[in-house]
Each structure stands twice: as structure tokens, then as C-alpha cells.
Coordinates of C-alpha atoms and ligand atoms in Angstrom, one line a residue:
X24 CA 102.9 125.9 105.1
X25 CA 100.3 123.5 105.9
X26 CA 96.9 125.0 107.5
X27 CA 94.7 123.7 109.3
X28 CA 92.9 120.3 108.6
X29 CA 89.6 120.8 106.3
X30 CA 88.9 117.1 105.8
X31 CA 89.7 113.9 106.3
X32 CA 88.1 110.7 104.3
X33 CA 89.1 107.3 104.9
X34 CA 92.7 107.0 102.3
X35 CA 93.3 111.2 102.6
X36 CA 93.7 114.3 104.5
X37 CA 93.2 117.6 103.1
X38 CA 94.3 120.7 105.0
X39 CA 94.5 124.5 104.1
X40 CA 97.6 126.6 102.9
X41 CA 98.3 130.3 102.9
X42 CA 96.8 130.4 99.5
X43 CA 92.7 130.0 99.8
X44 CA 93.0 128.8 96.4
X45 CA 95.4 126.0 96.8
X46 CA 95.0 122.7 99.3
X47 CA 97.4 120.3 100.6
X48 CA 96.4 116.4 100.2
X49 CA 97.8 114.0 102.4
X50 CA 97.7 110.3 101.3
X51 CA 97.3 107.7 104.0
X52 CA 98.3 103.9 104.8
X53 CA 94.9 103.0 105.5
X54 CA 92.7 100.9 103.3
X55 CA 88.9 100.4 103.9
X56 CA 86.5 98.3 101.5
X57 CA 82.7 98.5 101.5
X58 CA 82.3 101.5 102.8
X59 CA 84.6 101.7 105.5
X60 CA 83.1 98.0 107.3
X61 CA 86.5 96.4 106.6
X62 CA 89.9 98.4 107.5
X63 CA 93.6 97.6 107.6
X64 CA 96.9 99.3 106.7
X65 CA 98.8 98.7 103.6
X66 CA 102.6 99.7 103.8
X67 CA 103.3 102.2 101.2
X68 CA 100.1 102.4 99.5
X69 CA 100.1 106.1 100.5
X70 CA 103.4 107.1 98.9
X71 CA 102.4 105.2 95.9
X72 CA 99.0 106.4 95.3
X73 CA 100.6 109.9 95.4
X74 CA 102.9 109.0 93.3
X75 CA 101.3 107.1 90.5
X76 CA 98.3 110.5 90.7
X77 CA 101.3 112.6 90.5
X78 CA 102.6 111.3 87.4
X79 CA 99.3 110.3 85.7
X80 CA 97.7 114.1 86.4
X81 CA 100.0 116.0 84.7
X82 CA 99.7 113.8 81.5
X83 CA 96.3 113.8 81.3
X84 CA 96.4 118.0 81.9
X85 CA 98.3 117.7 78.6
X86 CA 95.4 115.3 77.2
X87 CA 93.3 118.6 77.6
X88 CA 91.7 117.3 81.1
X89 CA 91.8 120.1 83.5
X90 CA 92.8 118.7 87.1
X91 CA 93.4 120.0 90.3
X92 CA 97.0 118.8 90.7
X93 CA 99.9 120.8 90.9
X94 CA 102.6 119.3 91.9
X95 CA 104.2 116.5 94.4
X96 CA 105.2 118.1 97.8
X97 CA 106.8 115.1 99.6
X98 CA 106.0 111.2 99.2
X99 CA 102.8 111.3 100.7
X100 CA 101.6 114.6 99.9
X101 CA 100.9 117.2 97.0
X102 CA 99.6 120.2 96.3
X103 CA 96.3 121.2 94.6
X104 CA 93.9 123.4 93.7
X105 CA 90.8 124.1 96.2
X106 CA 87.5 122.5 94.8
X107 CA 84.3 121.8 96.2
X108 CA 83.8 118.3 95.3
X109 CA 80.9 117.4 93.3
X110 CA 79.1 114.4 95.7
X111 CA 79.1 112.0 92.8
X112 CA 81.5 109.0 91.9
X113 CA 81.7 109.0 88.6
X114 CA 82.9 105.1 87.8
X115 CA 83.9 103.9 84.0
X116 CA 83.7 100.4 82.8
X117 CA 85.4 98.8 79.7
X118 CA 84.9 95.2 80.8
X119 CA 82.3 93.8 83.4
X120 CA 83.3 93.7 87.1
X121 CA 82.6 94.2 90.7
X122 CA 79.4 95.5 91.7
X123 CA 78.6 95.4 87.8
X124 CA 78.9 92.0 87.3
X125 CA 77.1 91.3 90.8
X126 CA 73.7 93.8 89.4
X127 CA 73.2 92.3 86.0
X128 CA 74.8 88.8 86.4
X129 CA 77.3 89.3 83.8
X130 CA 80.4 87.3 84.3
X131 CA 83.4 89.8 85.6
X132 CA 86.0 89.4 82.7
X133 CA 83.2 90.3 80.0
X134 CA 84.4 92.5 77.5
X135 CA 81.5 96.2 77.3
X136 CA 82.0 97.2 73.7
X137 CA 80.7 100.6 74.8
X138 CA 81.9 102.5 77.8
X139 CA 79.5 102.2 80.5
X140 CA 79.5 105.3 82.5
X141 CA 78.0 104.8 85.8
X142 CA 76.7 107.6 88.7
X143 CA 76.9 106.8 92.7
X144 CA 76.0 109.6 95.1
X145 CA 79.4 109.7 97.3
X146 CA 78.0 108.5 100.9
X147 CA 79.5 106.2 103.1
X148 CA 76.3 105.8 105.3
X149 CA 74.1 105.1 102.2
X150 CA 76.3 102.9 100.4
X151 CA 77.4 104.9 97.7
X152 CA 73.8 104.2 95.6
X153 CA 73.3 103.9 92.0
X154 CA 71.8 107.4 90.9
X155 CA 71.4 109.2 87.5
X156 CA 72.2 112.5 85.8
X157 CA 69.0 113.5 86.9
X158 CA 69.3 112.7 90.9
X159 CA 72.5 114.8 90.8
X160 CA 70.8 117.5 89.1
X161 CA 66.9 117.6 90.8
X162 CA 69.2 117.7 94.4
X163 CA 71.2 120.2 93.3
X164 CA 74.7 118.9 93.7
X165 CA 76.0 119.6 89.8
X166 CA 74.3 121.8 86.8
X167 CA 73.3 120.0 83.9
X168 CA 76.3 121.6 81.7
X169 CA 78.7 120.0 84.5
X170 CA 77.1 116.9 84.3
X171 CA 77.4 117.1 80.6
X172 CA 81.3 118.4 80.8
X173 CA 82.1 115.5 83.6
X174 CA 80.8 112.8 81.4
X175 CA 83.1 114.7 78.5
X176 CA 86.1 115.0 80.4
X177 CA 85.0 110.7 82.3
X178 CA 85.8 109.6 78.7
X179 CA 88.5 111.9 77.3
X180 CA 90.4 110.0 80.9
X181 CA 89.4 106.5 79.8
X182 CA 90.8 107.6 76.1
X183 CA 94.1 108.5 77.5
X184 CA 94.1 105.3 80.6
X185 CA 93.3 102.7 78.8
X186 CA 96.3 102.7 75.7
X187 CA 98.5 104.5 78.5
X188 CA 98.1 101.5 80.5
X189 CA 97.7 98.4 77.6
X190 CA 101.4 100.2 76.3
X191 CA 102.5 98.8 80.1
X192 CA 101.0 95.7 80.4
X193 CA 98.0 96.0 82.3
X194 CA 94.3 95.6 81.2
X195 CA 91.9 98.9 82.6
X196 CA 88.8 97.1 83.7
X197 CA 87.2 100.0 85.3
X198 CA 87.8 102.8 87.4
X199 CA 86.4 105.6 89.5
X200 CA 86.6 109.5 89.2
X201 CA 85.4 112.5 90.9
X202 CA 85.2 115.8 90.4
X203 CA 85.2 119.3 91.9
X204 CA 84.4 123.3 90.8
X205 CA 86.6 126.1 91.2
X206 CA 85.0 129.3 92.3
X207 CA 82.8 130.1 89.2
X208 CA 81.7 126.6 88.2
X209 CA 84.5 125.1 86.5
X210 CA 84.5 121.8 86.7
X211 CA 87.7 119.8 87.0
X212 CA 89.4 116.3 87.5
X213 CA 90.1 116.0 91.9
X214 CA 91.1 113.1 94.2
X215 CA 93.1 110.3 93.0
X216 CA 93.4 107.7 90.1
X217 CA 95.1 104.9 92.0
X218 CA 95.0 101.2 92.5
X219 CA 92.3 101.9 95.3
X220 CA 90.0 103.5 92.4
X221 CA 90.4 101.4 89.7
X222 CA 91.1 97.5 88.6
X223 CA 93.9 96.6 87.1
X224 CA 94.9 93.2 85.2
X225 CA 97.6 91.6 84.0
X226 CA 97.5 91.4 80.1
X227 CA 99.2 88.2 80.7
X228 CA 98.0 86.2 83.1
X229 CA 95.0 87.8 84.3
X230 CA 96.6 88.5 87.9
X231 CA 94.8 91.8 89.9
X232 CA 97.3 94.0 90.5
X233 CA 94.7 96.8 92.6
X234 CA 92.3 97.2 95.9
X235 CA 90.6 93.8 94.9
X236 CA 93.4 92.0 96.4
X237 CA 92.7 93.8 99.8
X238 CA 89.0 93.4 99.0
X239 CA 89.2 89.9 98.3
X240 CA 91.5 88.5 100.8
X241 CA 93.9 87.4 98.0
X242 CA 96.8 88.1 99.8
X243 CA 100.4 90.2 98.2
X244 CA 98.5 93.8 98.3
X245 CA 101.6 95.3 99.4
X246 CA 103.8 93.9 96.0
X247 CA 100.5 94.3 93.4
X248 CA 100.6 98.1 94.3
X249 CA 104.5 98.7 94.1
X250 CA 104.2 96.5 91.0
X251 CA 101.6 99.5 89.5
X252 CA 103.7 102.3 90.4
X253 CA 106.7 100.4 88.4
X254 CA 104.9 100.2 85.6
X255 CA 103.1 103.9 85.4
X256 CA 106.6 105.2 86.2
X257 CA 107.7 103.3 82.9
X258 CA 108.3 105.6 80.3
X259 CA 106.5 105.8 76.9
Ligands
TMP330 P1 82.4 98.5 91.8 O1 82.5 97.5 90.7 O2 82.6 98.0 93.2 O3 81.2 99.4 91.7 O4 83.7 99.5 91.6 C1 84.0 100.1 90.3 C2 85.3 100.8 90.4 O5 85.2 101.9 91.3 C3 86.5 100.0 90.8 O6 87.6 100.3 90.0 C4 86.7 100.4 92.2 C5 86.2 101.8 92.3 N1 85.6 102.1 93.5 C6 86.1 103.2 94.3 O7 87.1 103.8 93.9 N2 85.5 103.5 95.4 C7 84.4 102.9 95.9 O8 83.8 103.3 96.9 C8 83.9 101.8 95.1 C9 82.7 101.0 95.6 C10 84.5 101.5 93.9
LIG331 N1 86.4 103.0 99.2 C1 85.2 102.3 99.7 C2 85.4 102.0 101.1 O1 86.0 102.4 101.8 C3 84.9 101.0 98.9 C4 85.9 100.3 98.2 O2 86.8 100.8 97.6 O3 85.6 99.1 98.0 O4 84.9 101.3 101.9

């Protein structure tokens, strides 16, 4: 039975259960971009970013990355284990884009021949700044063995993404985690991996098939994200 609600960010709801140690996570229509200044609605995008989470969390449990997914409850919501979440967006890059591209003036589309593994401190009001290992750890918000296991477990993900997403046609630009603890410190994969998290390409023709086409204005958000669930439903 759903409890009462505990949060609510700007795609998801979380509410209690029965069980302290489990949470219900309700995925939402709406769609912001830079920081919540630019909203709108995209039909379905909740459903399907349950969905392709729901099918991608369980596979990467098996990959040896603990999660806090435990299963699908109905199309827009699933059940999963209570966290704290760590206040830290934890974003990997295998080829130059977004914000990336924008800081160091390297043309999006440029292959990083070493993941670059980037730290923002998760606030809306601030602008989700650039921080280091070090901010998270001098204010307190993550241990430096957590910081070492997230950045562990950031790449064991992009090991399992990228070839999991190349075998279905798409190119894995970049994408964003975040993490929680369990009561005693574990640390473990939370919220979503979805087209609102991370960029998707084409192999082909280069076409976004993610959030950029809302952020963007590029028009056919609606079909790019029904287009992703297609192909992470396709089996191996
Ligand atoms: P960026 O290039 O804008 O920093 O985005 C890097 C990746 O992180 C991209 O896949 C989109 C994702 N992302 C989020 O999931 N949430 C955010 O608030 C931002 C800024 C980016
Ligand atoms: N999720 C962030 C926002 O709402 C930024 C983004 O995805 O571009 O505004």
C-alpha cells in the first residue's frame, strides 16, 4: 500500500510503504530542462522511463552493481529500496557534449578516449555546480570510501551501458547517475537511467533519440523516447 508522499522532484514522486525499508517511485509526464526554467509534458515519457529503468536495473544487479530497484509495480511506478540519496550527480562521458563541450570548447561529437567522470552537487537553486571528490567529502555529504565505491560502481555501469546499447543501435554519449546508502553506509545505484539522464545517438545517422530533443526544441520527443524503450526492450 502506498504511504504517504516523502518527496517529490521535478520527473518523480516517492512516497512511503508499510515496509520502512522499501519506497514506492512514481514516474511523471513532466519534463523540465535547466534546472526546472523550462517545463512541459511529454506523453508517456513516464511509463517509459519506468520501464526502460525496470529492465536496465535488474541487468546491471547481475553485472554485480547493487541497485535499489525491485521490481515494476504498474506502468508508472515501481518499488525500491529506501536510500538517503547522496546530493551528488555523478555524470559519465564517453564522447564530448552538452555542458562539456560548452566548458572546454570541444566540439560535441568528439570522441574521450578515457571516461571522463564528472561531480555536480544536486541543487536546482545553484545550478547543479561543477564540484570535486573533495567538496562532497569536506561538506560531508559522502565518506571517501563511498566516493571511491560510486566512482567503482559509475564505471562498472558505463562497462555494461555502452556495449548493451552499441548491440541495439545507439551510441552512449553520456549519462548521469546518482546514488544513495542504506542504513549502514552501503552505497548503491537509485533514481533512473532514462532518456532524461543520458544522450543517446543513432549509430546510423547521428539522430538524438533522448531529453536533447525537448532541450533543444528539435521537435518528435514523444517518438525518440518510445523509439529507446523499443530498442532496450530488444533482446540480446
Ligand atoms: P550536461 O552535458 O548538460 O552536463 O549533461 C550530461 C548528462 O547528464 C546528459 O546525459 C544529461 C544528464 N543530465 C541529467 O540527467 N540531469 C541534469 O540536471 C543535467 C544538467 C544533465
Ligand atoms: N533535469 C534538469 C532540469 O530540470 C536539467 C536537464 O535535464 O537539462 O532542469
Amino acid at each position: 500500500m502506498r504511504g504517504e508522499l516523502r518527496y517529490e522532484g521535478k520527473a518523480k514522486r516517492v512516497y512511503a510503504t508499510s515496509d520502512p525499508g522499501q519506497y514506492i517511485v512514481e514516474y511523471k509526464d513532466d519534463a523540465t530542462a535547466f534546472n526546472g526554467v523550462k517545463r512541459a509534458q511529454i506523453a508517456g515519457k513516464g511509463a517509459i522511463n519506468n520501464a526502460i529503468t525496470a529492465r536496465l536495473y535488474p541487468r546491471l544487479e547481475a553485472a554485480g552493481i547493487p541497485t535499489h530497484f525491485i521490481r515494476l509495480l504498474s506502468p508508472n511506478q515501481q518499488l525500491v529500496r529506501a536510500v538517503s540519496i547522496i546530493p551528488v550527480e555523478v555524470i559519465v562521458r564517453n564522447v564530448a557534449a552538452g555542458s562539456f563541450s560548452k566548458r572546454l570548447g570541444i566540439a560535441e561529437g568528439t570522441p574521450l578516449p578515457h571516461p571522463v567522470i564528472e561531480y555536480c552537487y544536486k541543487s536546482d537553486a545553484l545550478g547543479d555546480p561543477l564540484i570535486n571528490t573533495d567538496t562532497a567529502l569536506s561538506l560531508g555529504w559522502a565518506s571517501e570510501g563511498q566516493l571511491l565505491k560510486i566512482r567503482e560502481l559509475a564505471l562498472k555501469v558505463r562497462h555494461f551501458l555502452t556495449p548493451f546499447f552499441e548491440q541495439r543501435g545507439v551510441r552512449l554519449i553520456d549519462f548521469k547517475l546518482e546514488f544513495g546508502t542504506l542504513e549502514g553506509g552501503a552505497v548503491v545505484l537509485a533514481d533512473e537511467i532514462s532518456p532524461d539522464t543520458c544522450r543517446f545517438w543513432d549509430a546510423g545517422t547521428g539522430e538524438k533519440l533522448d531529453k536533447d530533443r525537448f532541450r533543444r526544441d528539435l521537435g518528435g520527443v514523444e517518438d525518440a523516447y518510445a523509439e529507446m524503450l523499443r530498442r532496450v526492450l530488444r533482446e540480446d
